[in-house]
N, CA and C atoms as an extended XYZ file, in Angstrom:
414
Properties=species:S:1:pos:R:3:atomname:S:1:resname:S:1:resid:I:1 pbc="F F F"
N         8.225      -13.464       78.020 N   MET     1
C         8.739      -14.747       77.590 CA  MET     1
C         9.412      -14.563       76.231 C   MET     1
N        10.597      -15.106       76.128 N   ASP     2
C        11.433      -14.975       74.932 CA  ASP     2
C        11.384      -16.268       74.125 C   ASP     2
N        10.268      -16.502       73.377 N   PHE     3
C        10.184      -17.772       72.668 CA  PHE     3
C        11.262      -17.927       71.599 C   PHE     3
N        11.626      -16.896       70.848 N   PRO     4
C        12.732      -17.095       69.898 CA  PRO     4
C        14.022      -17.557       70.589 C   PRO     4
N        14.317      -17.032       71.763 N   GLY     5
C        15.490      -17.467       72.511 CA  GLY     5
C        15.348      -18.883       73.023 C   GLY     5
N        14.150      -19.231       73.471 N   ILE     6
C        13.868      -20.591       73.938 CA  ILE     6
C        14.022      -21.571       72.778 C   ILE     6
N        13.452      -21.222       71.640 N   GLU     7
C        13.568      -22.082       70.458 CA  GLU     7
C        15.028      -22.258       70.053 C   GLU     7
N        15.796      -21.200       70.094 N   ALA     8
C        17.219      -21.284       69.742 CA  ALA     8
C        17.962      -22.226       70.693 C   ALA     8
N        17.661      -22.146       71.991 N   LEU     9
C        18.287      -23.058       72.958 CA  LEU     9
C        17.930      -24.516       72.664 C   LEU     9
N        16.667      -24.773       72.370 N   ILE    10
C        16.234      -26.142       72.091 CA  ILE    10
C        16.913      -26.669       70.833 C   ILE    10
N        16.940      -25.859       69.787 N   ARG    11
C        17.571      -26.297       68.530 CA  ARG    11
C        19.067      -26.538       68.721 C   ARG    11
N        19.730      -25.692       69.496 N   ALA    12
C        21.168      -25.871       69.750 CA  ALA    12
C        21.413      -27.159       70.537 C   ALA    12
N        20.567      -27.434       71.530 N   GLU    13
C        20.722      -28.665       72.314 CA  GLU    13
C        20.426      -29.888       71.446 C   GLU    13
N        19.446      -29.781       70.577 N   GLN    14
C        19.127      -30.876       69.658 CA  GLN    14
C        20.332      -31.173       68.757 C   GLN    14
N        21.009      -30.131       68.287 N   ALA    15
C        22.200      -30.311       67.451 CA  ALA    15
C        23.338      -30.932       68.262 C   ALA    15
N        23.563      -30.432       69.498 N   ARG    16
C        24.611      -30.997       70.362 CA  ARG    16
C        24.385      -32.474       70.641 C   ARG    16
N        23.108      -32.868       70.729 N   ALA    17
C        22.757      -34.252       71.047 CA  ALA    17
C        22.531      -35.097       69.789 C   ALA    17
N        22.974      -34.590       68.658 N   ASN    18
C        22.831      -35.328       67.385 CA  ASN    18
C        21.397      -35.786       67.135 C   ASN    18
N        20.434      -34.889       67.413 N   GLY    19
C        19.029      -35.184       67.153 CA  GLY    19
C        18.347      -36.038       68.196 C   GLY    19
N        19.039      -36.320       69.313 N   GLU    20
C        18.483      -37.203       70.343 CA  GLU    20
C        17.904      -36.463       71.547 C   GLU    20
N        17.973      -35.144       71.578 N   PHE    21
C        17.441      -34.404       72.723 CA  PHE    21
C        15.917      -34.480       72.735 C   PHE    21
N        15.296      -34.101       71.637 N   ILE    22
C        13.845      -34.224       71.477 CA  ILE    22
C        13.624      -35.398       70.533 C   ILE    22
N        13.101      -36.504       71.088 N   LYS    23
C        12.945      -37.730       70.308 CA  LYS    23
C        11.486      -38.113       70.093 C   LYS    23
N        10.577      -37.447       70.791 N   TYR    24
C         9.187      -37.888       70.819 CA  TYR    24
C         8.385      -37.433       69.613 C   TYR    24
N         8.871      -36.408       68.932 N   ALA    25
C         8.175      -35.854       67.769 CA  ALA    25
C         9.200      -35.088       66.949 C   ALA    25
N         8.902      -34.829       65.686 N   PRO    26
C         9.803      -33.957       64.923 CA  PRO    26
C         9.951      -32.609       65.649 C   PRO    26
N        11.141      -32.057       65.608 N   ILE    27
C        11.449      -30.849       66.385 CA  ILE    27
C        10.472      -29.716       66.112 C   ILE    27
N        10.079      -29.511       64.858 N   ASP    28
C         9.156      -28.407       64.546 CA  ASP    28
C         7.773      -28.647       65.144 C   ASP    28
N         7.324      -29.886       65.157 N   VAL    29
C         6.033      -30.227       65.769 CA  VAL    29
C         6.100      -29.995       67.277 C   VAL    29
N         7.195      -30.432       67.887 N   TYR    30
C         7.380      -30.246       69.325 CA  TYR    30
C         7.404      -28.760       69.684 C   TYR    30
N         8.147      -27.976       68.916 N   LEU    31
C         8.236      -26.535       69.192 CA  LEU    31
C         6.876      -25.858       69.052 C   LEU    31
N         6.114      -26.244       68.065 N   GLU    32
C         4.785      -25.647       67.883 CA  GLU    32
C         3.868      -25.997       69.045 C   GLU    32
N         3.952      -27.242       69.523 N   LYS    33
C         3.142      -27.636       70.681 CA  LYS    33
C         3.521      -26.809       71.903 C   LYS    33
N         4.823      -26.671       72.148 N   LEU    34
C         5.266      -25.854       73.281 CA  LEU    34
C         4.746      -24.426       73.157 C   LEU    34
N         4.946      -23.854       71.994 N   LYS    35
C         4.565      -22.452       71.784 CA  LYS    35
C         3.066      -22.230       71.996 C   LYS    35
N         2.255      -23.190       71.566 N   SER    36
C         0.809      -22.987       71.631 CA  SER    36
C         0.172      -23.447       72.944 C   SER    36
N         0.821      -24.376       73.664 N   LYS    37
C         0.140      -24.953       74.826 CA  LYS    37
C         0.867      -24.820       76.157 C   LYS    37
N         2.187      -24.657       76.139 N   ALA    38
C         2.946      -24.628       77.393 CA  ALA    38
C         3.044      -23.214       77.959 C   ALA    38
N         3.364      -23.171       79.233 N   GLU    39
C         3.732      -21.919       79.891 CA  GLU    39
C         5.233      -21.969       80.124 C   GLU    39
N         5.842      -20.808       80.296 N   PHE    40
C         7.291      -20.743       80.451 CA  PHE    40
C         7.681      -19.779       81.555 C   PHE    40
N         8.765      -20.111       82.219 N   VAL    41
C         9.527      -19.127       82.981 CA  VAL    41
C        10.921      -19.185       82.371 C   VAL    41
N        11.500      -18.023       82.151 N   ASP    42
C        12.815      -18.003       81.536 CA  ASP    42
C        13.718      -17.014       82.244 C   ASP    42
N        14.996      -17.153       81.982 N   HIS    43
C        15.999      -16.278       82.584 CA  HIS    43
C        16.951      -15.823       81.481 C   HIS    43
N        17.173      -14.532       81.409 N   SER    44
C        18.064      -13.972       80.396 CA  SER    44
C        19.294      -13.372       81.045 C   SER    44
N        20.391      -13.429       80.326 N   VAL    45
C        21.638      -12.790       80.717 CA  VAL    45
C        22.053      -11.899       79.558 C   VAL    45
N        22.155      -10.619       79.836 N   GLU    46
C        22.520       -9.626       78.823 CA  GLU    46
C        21.668       -9.754       77.567 C   GLU    46
N        20.359       -9.915       77.763 N   GLY    47
C        19.410       -9.969       76.660 CA  GLY    47
C        19.333      -11.304       75.939 C   GLY    47
N        20.081      -12.295       76.400 N   GLU    48
C        20.081      -13.613       75.763 CA  GLU    48
C        19.450      -14.631       76.699 C   GLU    48
N        18.575      -15.479       76.152 N   CYS    49
C        17.935      -16.514       76.965 CA  CYS    49
C        18.992      -17.498       77.449 C   CYS    49
N        19.166      -17.569       78.765 N   ALA    50
C        20.157      -18.459       79.367 CA  ALA    50
C        19.536      -19.782       79.803 C   ALA    50
N        18.226      -19.789       80.014 N   GLY    51
C        17.561      -21.011       80.431 CA  GLY    51
C        16.074      -20.796       80.606 C   GLY    51
N        15.347      -21.903       80.700 N   PHE    52
C        13.894      -21.822       80.851 CA  PHE    52
C        13.353      -23.135       81.385 C   PHE    52
N        12.119      -23.064       81.857 N   VAL    53
C        11.323      -24.245       82.182 CA  VAL    53
C        10.009      -24.096       81.441 C   VAL    53
N         9.622      -25.146       80.713 N   ALA    54
C         8.315      -25.201       80.048 CA  ALA    54
C         7.448      -26.155       80.864 C   ALA    54
N         6.207      -25.745       81.109 N   PHE    55
C         5.338      -26.564       81.956 CA  PHE    55
C         3.883      -26.389       81.574 C   PHE    55
N         3.090      -27.359       82.009 N   TYR    56
C         1.644      -27.330       81.810 CA  TYR    56
C         0.989      -27.286       83.185 C   TYR    56
N         0.213      -26.264       83.396 N   CYS    57
C        -0.479      -26.097       84.666 CA  CYS    57
C        -1.952      -25.846       84.328 C   CYS    57
N        -2.568      -26.870       83.738 N   ASN    58
C        -3.918      -26.682       83.217 CA  ASN    58
C        -4.872      -27.828       83.557 C   ASN    58
N        -4.443      -28.775       84.372 N   ASP    59
C        -5.300      -29.875       84.800 CA  ASP    59
C        -5.993      -29.470       86.105 C   ASP    59
N        -7.060      -28.693       85.950 N   TYR    60
C        -7.744      -28.172       87.137 CA  TYR    60
C        -8.640      -29.214       87.808 C   TYR    60
N        -8.831      -30.371       87.180 N   VAL    61
C        -9.598      -31.446       87.800 CA  VAL    61
C        -8.670      -32.278       88.687 C   VAL    61
N        -7.583      -32.787       88.121 N   GLY    62
C        -6.644      -33.604       88.881 CA  GLY    62
C        -5.683      -32.795       89.738 C   GLY    62
N        -5.567      -31.485       89.435 N   ARG    63
C        -4.655      -30.587       90.170 CA  ARG    63
C        -3.201      -31.075       90.102 C   ARG    63
N        -2.824      -31.593       88.909 N   ILE    64
C        -1.460      -32.066       88.699 CA  ILE    64
C        -0.833      -31.255       87.575 C   ILE    64
N         0.276      -30.609       87.874 N   ALA    65
C         1.041      -29.873       86.865 CA  ALA    65
C         2.093      -30.800       86.280 C   ALA    65
N         2.607      -30.454       85.107 N   PHE    66
C         3.627      -31.271       84.467 CA  PHE    66
C         4.712      -30.374       83.897 C   PHE    66
N         5.936      -30.611       84.326 N   ILE    67
C         7.089      -29.905       83.771 CA  ILE    67
C         7.566      -30.717       82.581 C   ILE    67
N         7.550      -30.107       81.418 N   THR    68
C         7.887      -30.852       80.212 CA  THR    68
C         9.329      -30.659       79.760 C   THR    68
N         9.960      -29.545       80.151 N   LEU    69
C        11.333      -29.328       79.715 CA  LEU    69
C        12.022      -28.305       80.603 C   LEU    69
N        13.214      -28.657       81.047 N   VAL    70
C        14.095      -27.747       81.781 CA  VAL    70
C        15.393      -27.709       80.982 C   VAL    70
N        15.813      -26.504       80.587 N   LEU    71
C        17.023      -26.408       79.776 CA  LEU    71
C        17.764      -25.122       80.107 C   LEU    71
N        19.048      -25.264       80.384 N   VAL    72
C        19.930      -24.121       80.612 CA  VAL    72
C        21.068      -24.234       79.611 C   VAL    72
N        21.404      -23.137       78.995 N   SER    73
C        22.499      -23.089       78.024 CA  SER    73
C        23.793      -23.576       78.675 C   SER    73
N        24.610      -24.362       77.967 N   PRO    74
C        25.829      -24.925       78.571 CA  PRO    74
C        26.725      -23.891       79.261 C   PRO    74
N        26.832      -22.704       78.719 N   GLU    75
C        27.728      -21.715       79.334 CA  GLU    75
C        27.201      -21.150       80.647 C   GLU    75
N        25.930      -21.430       80.975 N   TYR    76
C        25.350      -20.930       82.215 CA  TYR    76
C        25.003      -22.041       83.203 C   TYR    76
N        25.352      -23.277       82.877 N   ARG    77
C        25.055      -24.389       83.785 CA  ARG    77
C        25.938      -24.313       85.028 C   ARG    77
N        25.398      -24.784       86.131 N   GLY    78
C        26.141      -24.786       87.387 CA  GLY    78
C        26.042      -23.494       88.164 C   GLY    78
N        25.223      -22.559       87.701 N   LEU    79
C        25.086      -21.253       88.364 CA  LEU    79
C        23.805      -21.133       89.186 C   LEU    79
N        23.009      -22.187       89.234 N   GLY    80
C        21.771      -22.153       90.017 CA  GLY    80
C        20.554      -21.670       89.252 C   GLY    80
N        20.677      -21.480       87.943 N   ILE    81
C        19.554      -20.979       87.148 CA  ILE    81
C        18.397      -21.973       87.149 C   ILE    81
N        18.682      -23.256       86.982 N   SER    82
C        17.592      -24.238       86.955 CA  SER    82
C        16.880      -24.304       88.307 C   SER    82
N        17.625      -24.178       89.415 N   LYS    83
C        16.979      -24.150       90.743 CA  LYS    83
C        16.047      -22.948       90.864 C   LYS    83
N        16.534      -21.809       90.454 N   TYR    84
C        15.740      -20.577       90.505 CA  TYR    84
C        14.459      -20.731       89.684 C   TYR    84
N        14.580      -21.252       88.460 N   LEU    85
C        13.423      -21.389       87.580 CA  LEU    85
C        12.444      -22.443       88.099 C   LEU    85
N        12.962      -23.557       88.605 N   LEU    86
C        12.082      -24.586       89.171 CA  LEU    86
C        11.294      -24.056       90.361 C   LEU    86
N        11.962      -23.293       91.204 N   ARG    87
C        11.279      -22.703       92.364 CA  ARG    87
C        10.121      -21.815       91.889 C   ARG    87
N        10.372      -21.017       90.853 N   LEU    88
C         9.316      -20.150       90.320 CA  LEU    88
C         8.132      -20.968       89.797 C   LEU    88
N         8.417      -22.006       89.034 N   VAL    89
C         7.349      -22.845       88.471 CA  VAL    89
C         6.530      -23.488       89.580 C   VAL    89
N         7.197      -24.058       90.560 N   LEU    90
C         6.464      -24.714       91.647 CA  LEU    90
C         5.643      -23.709       92.443 C   LEU    90
N         6.143      -22.496       92.597 N   ASP    91
C         5.372      -21.445       93.267 CA  ASP    91
C         4.119      -21.080       92.469 C   ASP    91
N         4.242      -21.002       91.147 N   VAL    92
C         3.082      -20.723       90.291 CA  VAL    92
C         2.047      -21.830       90.467 C   VAL    92
N         2.494      -23.069       90.416 N   CYS    93
C         1.573      -24.201       90.545 CA  CYS    93
C         0.863      -24.184       91.900 C   CYS    93
N         1.616      -23.933       92.960 N   ARG    94
C         1.008      -23.847       94.304 CA  ARG    94
C        -0.014      -22.718       94.370 C   ARG    94
N         0.344      -21.572       93.811 N   SER    95
C        -0.546      -20.405       93.883 CA  SER    95
C        -1.864      -20.655       93.161 C   SER    95
N        -1.882      -21.595       92.231 N   ARG    96
C        -3.104      -21.942       91.504 CA  ARG    96
C        -3.847      -23.112       92.154 C   ARG    96
N        -3.343      -23.569       93.281 N   GLY    97
C        -4.018      -24.633       94.012 CA  GLY    97
C        -3.700      -26.043       93.536 C   GLY    97
N        -2.642      -26.204       92.764 N   PHE    98
C        -2.273      -27.537       92.306 CA  PHE    98
C        -1.646      -28.314       93.459 C   PHE    98
N        -1.880      -29.630       93.478 N   GLU    99
C        -1.445      -30.469       94.588 CA  GLU    99
C        -0.179      -31.250       94.299 C   GLU    99
N         0.078      -31.544       93.016 N   LYS   100
C         1.254      -32.328       92.626 CA  LYS   100
C         1.858      -31.742       91.362 C   LYS   100
N         3.130      -32.077       91.176 N   CYS   101
C         3.808      -31.727       89.938 CA  CYS   101
C         4.608      -32.952       89.506 C   CYS   101
N         4.539      -33.277       88.228 N   CYS   102
C         5.257      -34.419       87.675 CA  CYS   102
C         6.222      -33.951       86.589 C   CYS   102
N         7.186      -34.795       86.307 N   LEU   103
C         8.105      -34.574       85.202 CA  LEU   103
C         8.700      -35.899       84.810 C   LEU   103
N         9.251      -35.958       83.620 N   GLU   104
C         9.953      -37.155       83.184 CA  GLU   104
C        11.408      -36.784       82.947 C   GLU   104
N        12.299      -37.655       83.385 N   VAL   105
C        13.736      -37.406       83.250 CA  VAL   105
C        14.400      -38.696       82.789 C   VAL   105
N        15.389      -38.558       81.933 N   ARG   106
C        16.143      -39.731       81.500 CA  ARG   106
C        16.871      -40.329       82.700 C   ARG   106
N        16.855      -41.639       82.788 N   ALA   107
C        17.434      -42.338       83.935 CA  ALA   107
C        18.929      -42.086       84.078 C   ALA   107
N        19.611      -41.761       82.999 N   ASN   108
C        21.054      -41.516       83.060 CA  ASN   108
C        21.411      -40.053       83.327 C   ASN   108
N        20.414      -39.205       83.513 N   ASN   109
C        20.655      -37.781       83.767 CA  ASN   109
C        20.773      -37.559       85.287 C   ASN   109
N        21.893      -37.988       85.827 N   VAL   110
C        22.096      -38.009       87.273 CA  VAL   110
C        22.017      -36.617       87.884 C   VAL   110
N        22.592      -35.623       87.227 N   SER   111
C        22.572      -34.268       87.805 CA  SER   111
C        21.150      -33.717       87.868 C   SER   111
N        20.339      -33.990       86.855 N   ALA   112
C        18.948      -33.528       86.883 CA  ALA   112
C        18.166      -34.256       87.976 C   ALA   112
N        18.392      -35.556       88.111 N   ILE   113
C        17.693      -36.321       89.138 CA  ILE   113
C        18.043      -35.788       90.520 C   ILE   113
N        19.318      -35.467       90.739 N   ARG   114
C        19.728      -34.882       92.027 CA  ARG   114
C        19.005      -33.557       92.275 C   ARG   114
N        18.931      -32.729       91.243 N   LEU   115
C        18.231      -31.450       91.363 CA  LEU   115
C        16.768      -31.676       91.738 C   LEU   115
N        16.088      -32.563       91.021 N   TYR   116
C        14.671      -32.804       91.298 CA  TYR   116
C        14.470      -33.409       92.691 C   TYR   116
N        15.374      -34.293       93.092 N   ASP   117
C        15.328      -34.831       94.461 CA  ASP   117
C        15.346      -33.699       95.492 C   ASP   117
N        16.173      -32.693       95.251 N   SER   118
C        16.302      -31.588       96.208 CA  SER   118
C        15.016      -30.777       96.332 C   SER   118
N        14.119      -30.913       95.361 N   PHE   119
C        12.828      -30.235       95.412 CA  PHE   119
C        11.712      -31.164       95.883 C   PHE   119
N        12.076      -32.361       96.323 N   GLY   120
C        11.079      -33.288       96.843 CA  GLY   120
C        10.471      -34.218       95.821 C   GLY   120
N        10.985      -34.235       94.601 N   PHE   121
C        10.484      -35.171       93.599 CA  PHE   121
C        11.009      -36.561       93.920 C   PHE   121
N        10.150      -37.566       93.754 N   THR   122
C        10.557      -38.954       93.920 CA  THR   122
C        10.124      -39.736       92.685 C   THR   122
N        10.844      -40.802       92.402 N   VAL   123
C        10.511      -41.652       91.258 CA  VAL   123
C         9.216      -42.391       91.566 C   VAL   123
N         8.244      -42.240       90.681 N   THR   124
C         6.962      -42.918       90.859 CA  THR   124
C         6.704      -43.960       89.777 C   THR   124
N         7.539      -43.940       88.737 N   GLU   125
C         7.379      -44.927       87.665 CA  GLU   125
C         8.674      -45.024       86.881 C   GLU   125
N         9.083      -46.236       86.571 N   ASP   126
C        10.240      -46.488       85.707 CA  ASP   126
C         9.695      -46.706       84.297 C   ASP   126
N        10.133      -45.858       83.371 N   ARG   127
C         9.607      -45.916       82.009 CA  ARG   127
C        10.668      -46.346       80.992 C   ARG   127
N        11.393      -47.415       81.266 N   LYS   128
C        12.390      -47.959       80.329 CA  LYS   128
C        13.351      -46.873       79.846 C   LYS   128
N        14.285      -46.506       80.698 N   GLY   129
C        15.276      -45.500       80.348 CA  GLY   129
C        14.927      -44.109       80.824 C   GLY   129
N        13.757      -43.954       81.388 N   ALA   130
C        13.321      -42.664       81.931 CA  ALA   130
C        12.528      -42.925       83.209 C   ALA   130
N        12.475      -41.906       84.032 N   TYR   131
C        11.690      -41.986       85.258 CA  TYR   131
C        10.613      -40.907       85.243 C   TYR   131
N         9.425      -41.272       85.702 N   LEU   132
C         8.418      -40.287       86.036 CA  LEU   132
C         8.659      -39.929       87.487 C   LEU   132
N         8.823      -38.657       87.770 N   MET   133
C         9.038      -38.193       89.137 CA  MET   133
C         7.887      -37.275       89.528 C   MET   133
N         7.495      -37.362       90.785 N   THR   134
C         6.359      -36.590       91.282 CA  THR   134
C         6.726      -35.935       92.599 C   THR   134
N         6.239      -34.696       92.770 N   ALA   135
C         6.430      -33.979       94.039 CA  ALA   135
C         5.080      -33.470       94.517 C   ALA   135
N         4.895      -33.526       95.821 N   SER   136
C         3.724      -32.923       96.442 CA  SER   136
C         3.943      -31.420       96.524 C   SER   136
N         2.918      -30.651       96.253 N   LEU   137
C         3.030      -29.189       96.336 CA  LEU   137
C         2.402      -28.638       97.602 C   LEU   137
N         2.002      -29.502       98.496 N   ARG   138
C         1.393      -29.062       99.756 CA  ARG   138
C         2.438      -28.712      100.765 C   ARG   138
């Protein structure tokens, strides 16, 4: 796992979005939480992190995993990297016996919603500008 590359991607996206990409906590707090608690699958191109998925697969009571962030560098979007990484994450969750996977996506992120739909995610909650989506892993 290339956390320095992952951090660089997040910071670059935060700058592109004028500080609106990560809004839930200060960026340094968010990055520290990811680094200490999340798991990652990432994809590199010529030694550079091209994309990643950060997820939590640690609710062994409820058997529900949570994808917290999917990000692919703009120059590598449209190449199927996010599909490849999502497939890997869902396979990890299944292999650990998890039954569901959830994620939150901004309601205006149509391309991401289409991608998640293709993996069987459905909207289970409208969260004022965002959707909670859930997929069965069975």
